[in-house]
mmCIF file with all atom_site columns, C-alpha atoms in Angstrom:
data_model
loop_
_atom_site.group_PDB
_atom_site.id
_atom_site.type_symbol
_atom_site.label_atom_id
_atom_site.label_alt_id
_atom_site.label_comp_id
_atom_site.label_asym_id
_atom_site.label_entity_id
_atom_site.label_seq_id
_atom_site.pdbx_PDB_ins_code
_atom_site.Cartn_x
_atom_site.Cartn_y
_atom_site.Cartn_z
_atom_site.occupancy
_atom_site.B_iso_or_equiv
_atom_site.pdbx_formal_charge
_atom_site.auth_seq_id
_atom_site.auth_comp_id
_atom_site.auth_asym_id
_atom_site.auth_atom_id
_atom_site.pdbx_PDB_model_num
ATOM 1   C CA . MET N 1 1   ? -0.631 -20.368 -10.571 1.00 53.00 ? 1   MET N CA 1
ATOM 2   C CA . ASN N 1 2   ? 2.512  -20.844 -12.676 1.00 67.00 ? 2   ASN N CA 1
ATOM 3   C CA . THR N 1 3   ? 2.129  -20.860 -16.412 1.00 80.00 ? 3   THR N CA 1
ATOM 4   C CA . SER N 1 4   ? 4.448  -22.663 -18.797 1.00 85.00 ? 4   SER N CA 1
ATOM 5   C CA . ARG N 1 5   ? 5.864  -19.289 -19.802 1.00 85.00 ? 5   ARG N CA 1
ATOM 6   C CA . GLU N 1 6   ? 6.722  -18.399 -16.200 1.00 87.00 ? 6   GLU N CA 1
ATOM 7   C CA . THR N 1 7   ? 8.299  -21.803 -15.660 1.00 88.00 ? 7   THR N CA 1
ATOM 8   C CA . ILE N 1 8   ? 10.506 -21.424 -18.734 1.00 89.00 ? 8   ILE N CA 1
ATOM 9   C CA . PHE N 1 9   ? 11.658 -17.918 -17.857 1.00 86.00 ? 9   PHE N CA 1
ATOM 10  C CA . LYS N 1 10  ? 12.368 -18.928 -14.259 1.00 87.00 ? 10  LYS N CA 1
ATOM 11  C CA . SER N 1 11  ? 14.620 -21.707 -15.549 1.00 87.00 ? 11  SER N CA 1
ATOM 12  C CA . ILE N 1 12  ? 16.454 -19.229 -17.750 1.00 85.00 ? 12  ILE N CA 1
ATOM 13  C CA . ARG N 1 13  ? 16.913 -16.732 -14.895 1.00 82.00 ? 13  ARG N CA 1
ATOM 14  C CA . ASP N 1 14  ? 18.176 -19.472 -12.585 1.00 83.00 ? 14  ASP N CA 1
ATOM 15  C CA . ALA N 1 15  ? 20.646 -20.651 -15.224 1.00 81.00 ? 15  ALA N CA 1
ATOM 16  C CA . LEU N 1 16  ? 21.959 -17.129 -15.740 1.00 74.00 ? 16  LEU N CA 1
ATOM 17  C CA . SER N 1 17  ? 22.329 -16.285 -12.058 1.00 75.00 ? 17  SER N CA 1
ATOM 18  C CA . PRO N 1 18  ? 25.935 -15.696 -10.920 1.00 72.00 ? 18  PRO N CA 1
ATOM 19  C CA . ILE N 1 19  ? 27.885 -18.819 -10.047 1.00 71.00 ? 19  ILE N CA 1
ATOM 20  C CA . LYS N 1 20  ? 28.366 -18.909 -6.272  1.00 73.00 ? 20  LYS N CA 1
ATOM 21  C CA . GLU N 1 21  ? 31.627 -20.797 -6.463  1.00 74.00 ? 21  GLU N CA 1
ATOM 22  C CA . ARG N 1 22  ? 33.708 -20.966 -9.612  1.00 71.00 ? 22  ARG N CA 1
ATOM 23  C CA . ALA N 1 23  ? 35.246 -24.254 -10.668 1.00 74.00 ? 23  ALA N CA 1
ATOM 24  C CA . ALA N 1 24  ? 38.983 -24.542 -10.201 1.00 76.00 ? 24  ALA N CA 1
ATOM 25  C CA . ARG N 1 25  ? 40.991 -23.646 -13.283 1.00 72.00 ? 25  ARG N CA 1
ATOM 26  C CA . PRO N 1 26  ? 42.435 -26.791 -14.886 1.00 71.00 ? 26  PRO N CA 1
ATOM 27  C CA . SER N 1 27  ? 46.187 -27.144 -14.982 1.00 74.00 ? 27  SER N CA 1
ATOM 28  C CA . VAL N 1 28  ? 47.741 -26.569 -18.405 1.00 66.00 ? 28  VAL N CA 1
ATOM 29  C CA . PRO N 1 29  ? 50.570 -28.931 -19.374 1.00 70.00 ? 29  PRO N CA 1
ATOM 30  C CA . ARG N 1 30  ? 53.439 -27.006 -20.935 1.00 69.00 ? 30  ARG N CA 1
ATOM 31  C CA . GLY N 1 31  ? 54.998 -27.895 -24.258 1.00 67.00 ? 31  GLY N CA 1
ATOM 32  C CA . VAL N 1 32  ? 52.492 -30.589 -25.216 1.00 66.00 ? 32  VAL N CA 1
ATOM 33  C CA . ALA N 1 33  ? 50.843 -28.659 -28.047 1.00 67.00 ? 33  ALA N CA 1
ATOM 34  C CA . ASP N 1 34  ? 53.298 -25.827 -28.708 1.00 71.00 ? 34  ASP N CA 1
ATOM 35  C CA . ALA N 1 35  ? 53.522 -24.722 -32.335 1.00 74.00 ? 35  ALA N CA 1
ATOM 36  C CA . LYS N 1 36  ? 56.496 -25.955 -34.358 1.00 72.00 ? 36  LYS N CA 1
ATOM 37  C CA . CYS N 1 37  ? 57.482 -22.350 -35.139 1.00 71.00 ? 37  CYS N CA 1
ATOM 38  C CA . LEU N 1 38  ? 58.435 -21.609 -31.512 1.00 76.00 ? 38  LEU N CA 1
ATOM 39  C CA . PRO N 1 39  ? 61.987 -23.021 -31.482 1.00 70.00 ? 39  PRO N CA 1
ATOM 40  C CA . ASP N 1 40  ? 62.872 -20.961 -34.584 1.00 74.00 ? 40  ASP N CA 1
ATOM 41  C CA . GLU N 1 41  ? 61.936 -17.634 -33.030 1.00 75.00 ? 41  GLU N CA 1
ATOM 42  C CA . ALA N 1 42  ? 64.018 -16.465 -30.087 1.00 80.00 ? 42  ALA N CA 1
ATOM 43  C CA . ASP N 1 43  ? 62.291 -13.075 -29.862 1.00 90.00 ? 43  ASP N CA 1
ATOM 44  C CA . SER N 1 44  ? 58.673 -13.326 -28.694 1.00 92.00 ? 44  SER N CA 1
ATOM 45  C CA . ILE N 1 45  ? 57.871 -9.794  -29.898 1.00 94.00 ? 45  ILE N CA 1
ATOM 46  C CA . ALA N 1 46  ? 59.116 -10.613 -33.398 1.00 93.00 ? 46  ALA N CA 1
ATOM 47  C CA . LEU N 1 47  ? 57.171 -13.883 -33.348 1.00 93.00 ? 47  LEU N CA 1
ATOM 48  C CA . PHE N 1 48  ? 53.989 -12.095 -32.282 1.00 95.00 ? 48  PHE N CA 1
ATOM 49  C CA . LYS N 1 49  ? 54.345 -9.598  -35.143 1.00 95.00 ? 49  LYS N CA 1
ATOM 50  C CA . LYS N 1 50  ? 54.978 -12.414 -37.621 1.00 93.00 ? 50  LYS N CA 1
ATOM 51  C CA . GLN N 1 51  ? 52.012 -14.528 -36.517 1.00 93.00 ? 51  GLN N CA 1
ATOM 52  C CA . ALA N 1 52  ? 49.675 -11.552 -36.107 1.00 95.00 ? 52  ALA N CA 1
ATOM 53  C CA . THR N 1 53  ? 50.527 -10.286 -39.583 1.00 95.00 ? 53  THR N CA 1
ATOM 54  C CA . ALA N 1 54  ? 49.940 -13.756 -41.037 1.00 93.00 ? 54  ALA N CA 1
ATOM 55  C CA . SER N 1 55  ? 46.434 -13.770 -39.514 1.00 92.00 ? 55  SER N CA 1
ATOM 56  C CA . GLY N 1 56  ? 45.588 -10.347 -40.948 1.00 93.00 ? 56  GLY N CA 1
ATOM 57  C CA . THR N 1 57  ? 46.396 -8.098  -37.992 1.00 95.00 ? 57  THR N CA 1
ATOM 58  C CA . LEU N 1 58  ? 48.369 -4.948  -38.814 1.00 96.00 ? 58  LEU N CA 1
ATOM 59  C CA . CYS N 1 59  ? 51.147 -4.246  -36.306 1.00 97.00 ? 59  CYS N CA 1
ATOM 60  C CA . PHE N 1 60  ? 52.362 -0.734  -35.521 1.00 97.00 ? 60  PHE N CA 1
ATOM 61  C CA . THR N 1 61  ? 55.076 0.409   -33.134 1.00 96.00 ? 61  THR N CA 1
ATOM 62  C CA . ASP N 1 62  ? 54.807 4.182   -33.612 1.00 96.00 ? 62  ASP N CA 1
ATOM 63  C CA . LEU N 1 63  ? 51.931 6.665   -33.621 1.00 97.00 ? 63  LEU N CA 1
ATOM 64  C CA . GLU N 1 64  ? 52.871 8.328   -36.904 1.00 96.00 ? 64  GLU N CA 1
ATOM 65  C CA . SER N 1 65  ? 52.548 5.115   -38.913 1.00 97.00 ? 65  SER N CA 1
ATOM 66  C CA . LEU N 1 66  ? 49.229 4.291   -37.246 1.00 97.00 ? 66  LEU N CA 1
ATOM 67  C CA . ALA N 1 67  ? 47.887 7.791   -37.915 1.00 96.00 ? 67  ALA N CA 1
ATOM 68  C CA . LYS N 1 68  ? 48.866 7.597   -41.588 1.00 97.00 ? 68  LYS N CA 1
ATOM 69  C CA . TRP N 1 69  ? 47.079 4.257   -41.925 1.00 97.00 ? 69  TRP N CA 1
ATOM 70  C CA . LEU N 1 70  ? 43.893 5.608   -40.315 1.00 97.00 ? 70  LEU N CA 1
ATOM 71  C CA . GLU N 1 71  ? 44.041 8.669   -42.556 1.00 96.00 ? 71  GLU N CA 1
ATOM 72  C CA . SER N 1 72  ? 44.480 6.484   -45.643 1.00 96.00 ? 72  SER N CA 1
ATOM 73  C CA . GLU N 1 73  ? 41.375 4.564   -44.584 1.00 95.00 ? 73  GLU N CA 1
ATOM 74  C CA . LYS N 1 74  ? 39.457 7.865   -44.340 1.00 95.00 ? 74  LYS N CA 1
ATOM 75  C CA . THR N 1 75  ? 38.491 7.360   -40.705 1.00 94.00 ? 75  THR N CA 1
ATOM 76  C CA . ARG N 1 76  ? 35.495 9.529   -39.811 1.00 93.00 ? 76  ARG N CA 1
ATOM 77  C CA . LEU N 1 77  ? 35.507 9.334   -36.011 1.00 96.00 ? 77  LEU N CA 1
ATOM 78  C CA . LEU N 1 78  ? 38.071 7.673   -33.747 1.00 96.00 ? 78  LEU N CA 1
ATOM 79  C CA . PHE N 1 79  ? 37.248 6.633   -30.175 1.00 96.00 ? 79  PHE N CA 1
ATOM 80  C CA . ILE N 1 80  ? 40.041 6.726   -27.597 1.00 95.00 ? 80  ILE N CA 1
ATOM 81  C CA . PRO N 1 81  ? 39.336 6.289   -23.849 1.00 93.00 ? 81  PRO N CA 1
ATOM 82  C CA . SER N 1 82  ? 39.902 9.568   -21.997 1.00 92.00 ? 82  SER N CA 1
ATOM 83  C CA . GLU N 1 83  ? 42.528 8.013   -19.698 1.00 92.00 ? 83  GLU N CA 1
ATOM 84  C CA . PHE N 1 84  ? 44.915 7.812   -22.654 1.00 94.00 ? 84  PHE N CA 1
ATOM 85  C CA . LYS N 1 85  ? 45.366 11.581  -22.905 1.00 95.00 ? 85  LYS N CA 1
ATOM 86  C CA . PRO N 1 86  ? 48.667 11.535  -24.858 1.00 95.00 ? 86  PRO N CA 1
ATOM 87  C CA . LEU N 1 87  ? 46.954 9.453   -27.546 1.00 96.00 ? 87  LEU N CA 1
ATOM 88  C CA . VAL N 1 88  ? 43.909 11.733  -27.534 1.00 96.00 ? 88  VAL N CA 1
ATOM 89  C CA . ASP N 1 89  ? 46.117 14.814  -27.932 1.00 96.00 ? 89  ASP N CA 1
ATOM 90  C CA . PHE N 1 90  ? 48.184 13.266  -30.739 1.00 97.00 ? 90  PHE N CA 1
ATOM 91  C CA . PHE N 1 91  ? 45.298 11.968  -32.854 1.00 97.00 ? 91  PHE N CA 1
ATOM 92  C CA . SER N 1 92  ? 43.058 15.006  -32.245 1.00 95.00 ? 92  SER N CA 1
ATOM 93  C CA . SER N 1 93  ? 45.492 17.058  -34.289 1.00 93.00 ? 93  SER N CA 1
ATOM 94  C CA . ARG N 1 94  ? 45.102 14.668  -37.230 1.00 93.00 ? 94  ARG N CA 1
ATOM 95  C CA . MET N 1 95  ? 41.448 13.550  -37.234 1.00 95.00 ? 95  MET N CA 1
ATOM 96  C CA . ASN N 1 96  ? 38.100 13.653  -35.423 1.00 96.00 ? 96  ASN N CA 1
ATOM 97  C CA . VAL N 1 97  ? 38.404 12.024  -31.991 1.00 96.00 ? 97  VAL N CA 1
ATOM 98  C CA . THR N 1 98  ? 35.874 11.316  -29.260 1.00 95.00 ? 98  THR N CA 1
ATOM 99  C CA . THR N 1 99  ? 36.513 10.081  -25.728 1.00 94.00 ? 99  THR N CA 1
ATOM 100 C CA . GLU N 1 100 ? 32.919 8.961   -25.175 1.00 92.00 ? 100 GLU N CA 1
ATOM 101 C CA . TYR N 1 101 ? 31.511 5.745   -26.544 1.00 89.00 ? 101 TYR N CA 1
ATOM 102 C CA . THR N 1 102 ? 27.733 5.515   -26.340 1.00 86.00 ? 102 THR N CA 1
ATOM 103 C CA . ARG N 1 103 ? 25.137 3.352   -28.067 1.00 84.00 ? 103 ARG N CA 1
ATOM 104 C CA . ALA N 1 104 ? 23.919 6.488   -29.840 1.00 86.00 ? 104 ALA N CA 1
ATOM 105 C CA . LYS N 1 105 ? 27.334 6.885   -31.517 1.00 86.00 ? 105 LYS N CA 1
ATOM 106 C CA . VAL N 1 106 ? 27.712 3.278   -32.678 1.00 87.00 ? 106 VAL N CA 1
ATOM 107 C CA . ASP N 1 107 ? 27.042 4.200   -36.317 1.00 88.00 ? 107 ASP N CA 1
ATOM 108 C CA . GLU N 1 108 ? 29.301 7.281   -36.190 1.00 92.00 ? 108 GLU N CA 1
ATOM 109 C CA . ILE N 1 109 ? 32.443 5.775   -34.636 1.00 94.00 ? 109 ILE N CA 1
ATOM 110 C CA . ASP N 1 110 ? 34.199 3.693   -37.274 1.00 93.00 ? 110 ASP N CA 1
ATOM 111 C CA . ALA N 1 111 ? 37.558 3.263   -35.491 1.00 96.00 ? 111 ALA N CA 1
ATOM 112 C CA . CYS N 1 112 ? 38.661 2.773   -31.916 1.00 95.00 ? 112 CYS N CA 1
ATOM 113 C CA . ILE N 1 113 ? 41.756 2.277   -29.796 1.00 96.00 ? 113 ILE N CA 1
ATOM 114 C CA . THR N 1 114 ? 41.211 0.112   -26.731 1.00 94.00 ? 114 THR N CA 1
ATOM 115 C CA . PRO N 1 115 ? 43.711 -1.507  -24.359 1.00 94.00 ? 115 PRO N CA 1
ATOM 116 C CA . ALA N 1 116 ? 44.417 -5.222  -24.688 1.00 95.00 ? 116 ALA N CA 1
ATOM 117 C CA . ALA N 1 117 ? 44.987 -7.443  -21.670 1.00 94.00 ? 117 ALA N CA 1
ATOM 118 C CA . ALA N 1 118 ? 47.643 -9.539  -23.411 1.00 96.00 ? 118 ALA N CA 1
ATOM 119 C CA . GLY N 1 119 ? 49.052 -10.883 -26.643 1.00 97.00 ? 119 GLY N CA 1
ATOM 120 C CA . ILE N 1 120 ? 50.101 -14.413 -27.609 1.00 96.00 ? 120 ILE N CA 1
ATOM 121 C CA . ALA N 1 121 ? 53.219 -14.774 -29.740 1.00 94.00 ? 121 ALA N CA 1
ATOM 122 C CA . GLU N 1 122 ? 52.560 -18.370 -30.764 1.00 92.00 ? 122 GLU N CA 1
ATOM 123 C CA . SER N 1 123 ? 49.305 -17.520 -32.539 1.00 92.00 ? 123 SER N CA 1
ATOM 124 C CA . GLY N 1 124 ? 49.441 -13.743 -33.011 1.00 95.00 ? 124 GLY N CA 1
ATOM 125 C CA . THR N 1 125 ? 46.370 -13.422 -30.807 1.00 96.00 ? 125 THR N CA 1
ATOM 126 C CA . ILE N 1 126 ? 45.193 -10.313 -28.943 1.00 96.00 ? 126 ILE N CA 1
ATOM 127 C CA . VAL N 1 127 ? 43.393 -10.914 -25.644 1.00 95.00 ? 127 VAL N CA 1
ATOM 128 C CA . ILE N 1 128 ? 40.625 -8.562  -24.516 1.00 92.00 ? 128 ILE N CA 1
ATOM 129 C CA . THR N 1 129 ? 38.993 -8.681  -21.082 1.00 90.00 ? 129 THR N CA 1
ATOM 130 C CA . ASP N 1 130 ? 36.225 -6.675  -19.441 1.00 85.00 ? 130 ASP N CA 1
ATOM 131 C CA . GLU N 1 131 ? 38.708 -5.576  -16.787 1.00 83.00 ? 131 GLU N CA 1
ATOM 132 C CA . SER N 1 132 ? 41.180 -4.153  -19.306 1.00 81.00 ? 132 SER N CA 1
ATOM 133 C CA . THR N 1 133 ? 38.725 -2.696  -21.816 1.00 79.00 ? 133 THR N CA 1
ATOM 134 C CA . PRO N 1 134 ? 36.589 0.339   -20.884 1.00 74.00 ? 134 PRO N CA 1
ATOM 135 C CA . ASP N 1 135 ? 33.787 -0.786  -23.194 1.00 78.00 ? 135 ASP N CA 1
ATOM 136 C CA . ARG N 1 136 ? 33.748 -4.215  -24.834 1.00 78.00 ? 136 ARG N CA 1
ATOM 137 C CA . LEU N 1 137 ? 31.330 -3.001  -27.505 1.00 83.00 ? 137 LEU N CA 1
ATOM 138 C CA . ALA N 1 138 ? 33.876 -0.353  -28.510 1.00 85.00 ? 138 ALA N CA 1
ATOM 139 C CA . ALA N 1 139 ? 36.385 -3.118  -29.224 1.00 86.00 ? 139 ALA N CA 1
ATOM 140 C CA . LEU N 1 140 ? 33.945 -5.196  -31.260 1.00 85.00 ? 140 LEU N CA 1
ATOM 141 C CA . ALA N 1 141 ? 31.546 -2.872  -33.104 1.00 88.00 ? 141 ALA N CA 1
ATOM 142 C CA . PRO N 1 142 ? 33.696 -0.379  -35.100 1.00 91.00 ? 142 PRO N CA 1
ATOM 143 C CA . TRP N 1 143 ? 35.111 -1.482  -38.453 1.00 92.00 ? 143 TRP N CA 1
ATOM 144 C CA . TYR N 1 144 ? 38.682 -0.545  -37.433 1.00 95.00 ? 144 TYR N CA 1
ATOM 145 C CA . HIS N 1 145 ? 39.896 -1.840  -34.075 1.00 95.00 ? 145 HIS N CA 1
ATOM 146 C CA . ILE N 1 146 ? 43.350 -0.993  -32.779 1.00 96.00 ? 146 ILE N CA 1
ATOM 147 C CA . ALA N 1 147 ? 44.438 -2.841  -29.648 1.00 96.00 ? 147 ALA N CA 1
ATOM 148 C CA . LEU N 1 148 ? 46.898 -1.002  -27.424 1.00 96.00 ? 148 LEU N CA 1
ATOM 149 C CA . LEU N 1 149 ? 49.304 -3.771  -26.422 1.00 96.00 ? 149 LEU N CA 1
ATOM 150 C CA . ASP N 1 150 ? 52.132 -3.524  -23.900 1.00 96.00 ? 150 ASP N CA 1
ATOM 151 C CA . ARG N 1 151 ? 55.048 -5.641  -25.117 1.00 94.00 ? 151 ARG N CA 1
ATOM 152 C CA . ALA N 1 152 ? 55.539 -6.826  -21.523 1.00 95.00 ? 152 ALA N CA 1
ATOM 153 C CA . ASP N 1 153 ? 52.102 -8.488  -21.741 1.00 95.00 ? 153 ASP N CA 1
ATOM 154 C CA . ILE N 1 154 ? 52.960 -10.667 -24.743 1.00 96.00 ? 154 ILE N CA 1
ATOM 155 C CA . HIS N 1 155 ? 53.042 -14.341 -23.731 1.00 94.00 ? 155 HIS N CA 1
ATOM 156 C CA . ARG N 1 156 ? 55.133 -16.745 -25.752 1.00 92.00 ? 156 ARG N CA 1
ATOM 157 C CA . THR N 1 157 ? 52.692 -19.677 -25.873 1.00 90.00 ? 157 THR N CA 1
ATOM 158 C CA . ILE N 1 158 ? 48.965 -20.303 -25.658 1.00 89.00 ? 158 ILE N CA 1
ATOM 159 C CA . GLY N 1 159 ? 49.595 -22.357 -22.515 1.00 86.00 ? 159 GLY N CA 1
ATOM 160 C CA . ASP N 1 160 ? 51.392 -19.441 -20.853 1.00 87.00 ? 160 ASP N CA 1
ATOM 161 C CA . ALA N 1 161 ? 48.496 -17.141 -21.753 1.00 90.00 ? 161 ALA N CA 1
ATOM 162 C CA . ILE N 1 162 ? 45.845 -19.495 -20.356 1.00 87.00 ? 162 ILE N CA 1
ATOM 163 C CA . ALA N 1 163 ? 47.752 -19.904 -17.111 1.00 84.00 ? 163 ALA N CA 1
ATOM 164 C CA . SER N 1 164 ? 47.990 -16.135 -16.648 1.00 87.00 ? 164 SER N CA 1
ATOM 165 C CA . MET N 1 165 ? 44.387 -15.213 -17.509 1.00 84.00 ? 165 MET N CA 1
ATOM 166 C CA . PRO N 1 166 ? 42.584 -13.149 -14.834 1.00 82.00 ? 166 PRO N CA 1
ATOM 167 C CA . GLU N 1 167 ? 39.354 -14.153 -13.138 1.00 81.00 ? 167 GLU N CA 1
ATOM 168 C CA . ASP N 1 168 ? 37.307 -12.190 -15.643 1.00 82.00 ? 168 ASP N CA 1
ATOM 169 C CA . PRO N 1 169 ? 33.752 -13.143 -16.721 1.00 78.00 ? 169 PRO N CA 1
ATOM 170 C CA . ASN N 1 170 ? 34.441 -12.222 -20.353 1.00 84.00 ? 170 ASN N CA 1
ATOM 171 C CA . ILE N 1 171 ? 37.703 -12.949 -22.140 1.00 89.00 ? 171 ILE N CA 1
ATOM 172 C CA . VAL N 1 172 ? 37.865 -12.543 -25.923 1.00 89.00 ? 172 VAL N CA 1
ATOM 173 C CA . TRP N 1 173 ? 40.729 -13.911 -28.036 1.00 93.00 ? 173 TRP N CA 1
ATOM 174 C CA . VAL N 1 174 ? 41.129 -12.019 -31.305 1.00 92.00 ? 174 VAL N CA 1
ATOM 175 C CA . THR N 1 175 ? 43.250 -13.572 -34.048 1.00 92.00 ? 175 THR N CA 1
ATOM 176 C CA . GLY N 1 176 ? 42.963 -11.317 -37.069 1.00 90.00 ? 176 GLY N CA 1
ATOM 177 C CA . PRO N 1 177 ? 39.853 -9.504  -38.317 1.00 89.00 ? 177 PRO N CA 1
ATOM 178 C CA . SER N 1 178 ? 36.410 -11.063 -38.074 1.00 83.00 ? 178 SER N CA 1
ATOM 179 C CA . LYS N 1 179 ? 35.834 -13.586 -40.871 1.00 82.00 ? 179 LYS N CA 1
ATOM 180 C CA . THR N 1 180 ? 33.178 -16.012 -42.004 1.00 82.00 ? 180 THR N CA 1
ATOM 181 C CA . ALA N 1 181 ? 32.489 -18.112 -45.107 1.00 80.00 ? 181 ALA N CA 1
ATOM 182 C CA . ASP N 1 182 ? 29.328 -19.681 -46.468 1.00 74.00 ? 182 ASP N CA 1
ATOM 183 C CA . VAL N 1 183 ? 28.944 -23.063 -48.150 1.00 74.00 ? 183 VAL N CA 1
ATOM 184 C CA . GLU N 1 184 ? 30.254 -21.602 -51.408 1.00 73.00 ? 184 GLU N CA 1
ATOM 185 C CA . GLY N 1 185 ? 33.576 -20.821 -49.726 1.00 79.00 ? 185 GLY N CA 1
ATOM 186 C CA . ILE N 1 186 ? 33.305 -17.048 -50.141 1.00 83.00 ? 186 ILE N CA 1
ATOM 187 C CA . LEU N 1 187 ? 35.313 -15.397 -47.346 1.00 81.00 ? 187 LEU N CA 1
ATOM 188 C CA . ILE N 1 188 ? 33.769 -12.235 -45.892 1.00 81.00 ? 188 ILE N CA 1
ATOM 189 C CA . GLN N 1 189 ? 35.418 -10.012 -43.299 1.00 78.00 ? 189 GLN N CA 1
ATOM 190 C CA . GLY N 1 190 ? 33.757 -7.875  -40.660 1.00 74.00 ? 190 GLY N CA 1
ATOM 191 C CA . VAL N 1 191 ? 30.557 -9.858  -40.173 1.00 76.00 ? 191 VAL N CA 1
ATOM 192 C CA . HIS N 1 192 ? 30.875 -10.666 -36.462 1.00 80.00 ? 192 HIS N CA 1
ATOM 193 C CA . GLY N 1 193 ? 33.279 -7.905  -35.455 1.00 81.00 ? 193 GLY N CA 1
ATOM 194 C CA . PRO N 1 194 ? 35.887 -5.503  -36.849 1.00 88.00 ? 194 PRO N CA 1
ATOM 195 C CA . GLY N 1 195 ? 36.707 -5.828  -40.523 1.00 89.00 ? 195 GLY N CA 1
ATOM 196 C CA . ALA N 1 196 ? 40.211 -4.477  -39.964 1.00 93.00 ? 196 ALA N CA 1
ATOM 197 C CA . GLN N 1 197 ? 42.242 -5.481  -36.895 1.00 95.00 ? 197 GLN N CA 1
ATOM 198 C CA . ALA N 1 198 ? 45.435 -3.728  -35.836 1.00 97.00 ? 198 ALA N CA 1
ATOM 199 C CA . CYS N 1 199 ? 47.580 -3.370  -32.748 1.00 96.00 ? 199 CYS N CA 1
ATOM 200 C CA . LEU N 1 200 ? 49.861 -0.664  -31.421 1.00 97.00 ? 200 LEU N CA 1
ATOM 201 C CA . ILE N 1 201 ? 52.727 -2.310  -29.551 1.00 97.00 ? 201 ILE N CA 1
ATOM 202 C CA . VAL N 1 202 ? 54.191 -0.006  -26.910 1.00 94.00 ? 202 VAL N CA 1
#
């Protein structure tokens, strides 16, 4: 005999079951909603830095500058995925580094470096996917998040980025640090994610 509780939970499980056949991705018209700043910036890397900085993301292009910033912020424990050994070796000589991210260490790790899937010059956005990021929680829980971004993966427009997105179940677009404001208009950072967002462009 089915109870109301069982009926409700069955509906939830059915709704959350994997989609057997994904809907076709809609076509994205190009140039229809491009930002007015695009024609003025010939260099997409420079445009990304400009837009990212305007949204509150710190942009670094060398390890020394990034290390000095993390040291100035008094980073306690930095997570770097083990596959990025050169980064692990460099930062281990400057601060405490771990290559393991576990739920037990959530309160200890206050900074992390995780790979980004892409960047968007038009908006200064960093794109994170499950496929590109070893642990999505590691990119969202620590106060300081540094996205490792390959300059070859920076798309000029939002339309270009949408058209190139992988078939990934979770894609997160990050434009600056996490922010929220209540009815009084008081802006607070770090409520729903990192309070300080940075990227290392390589």
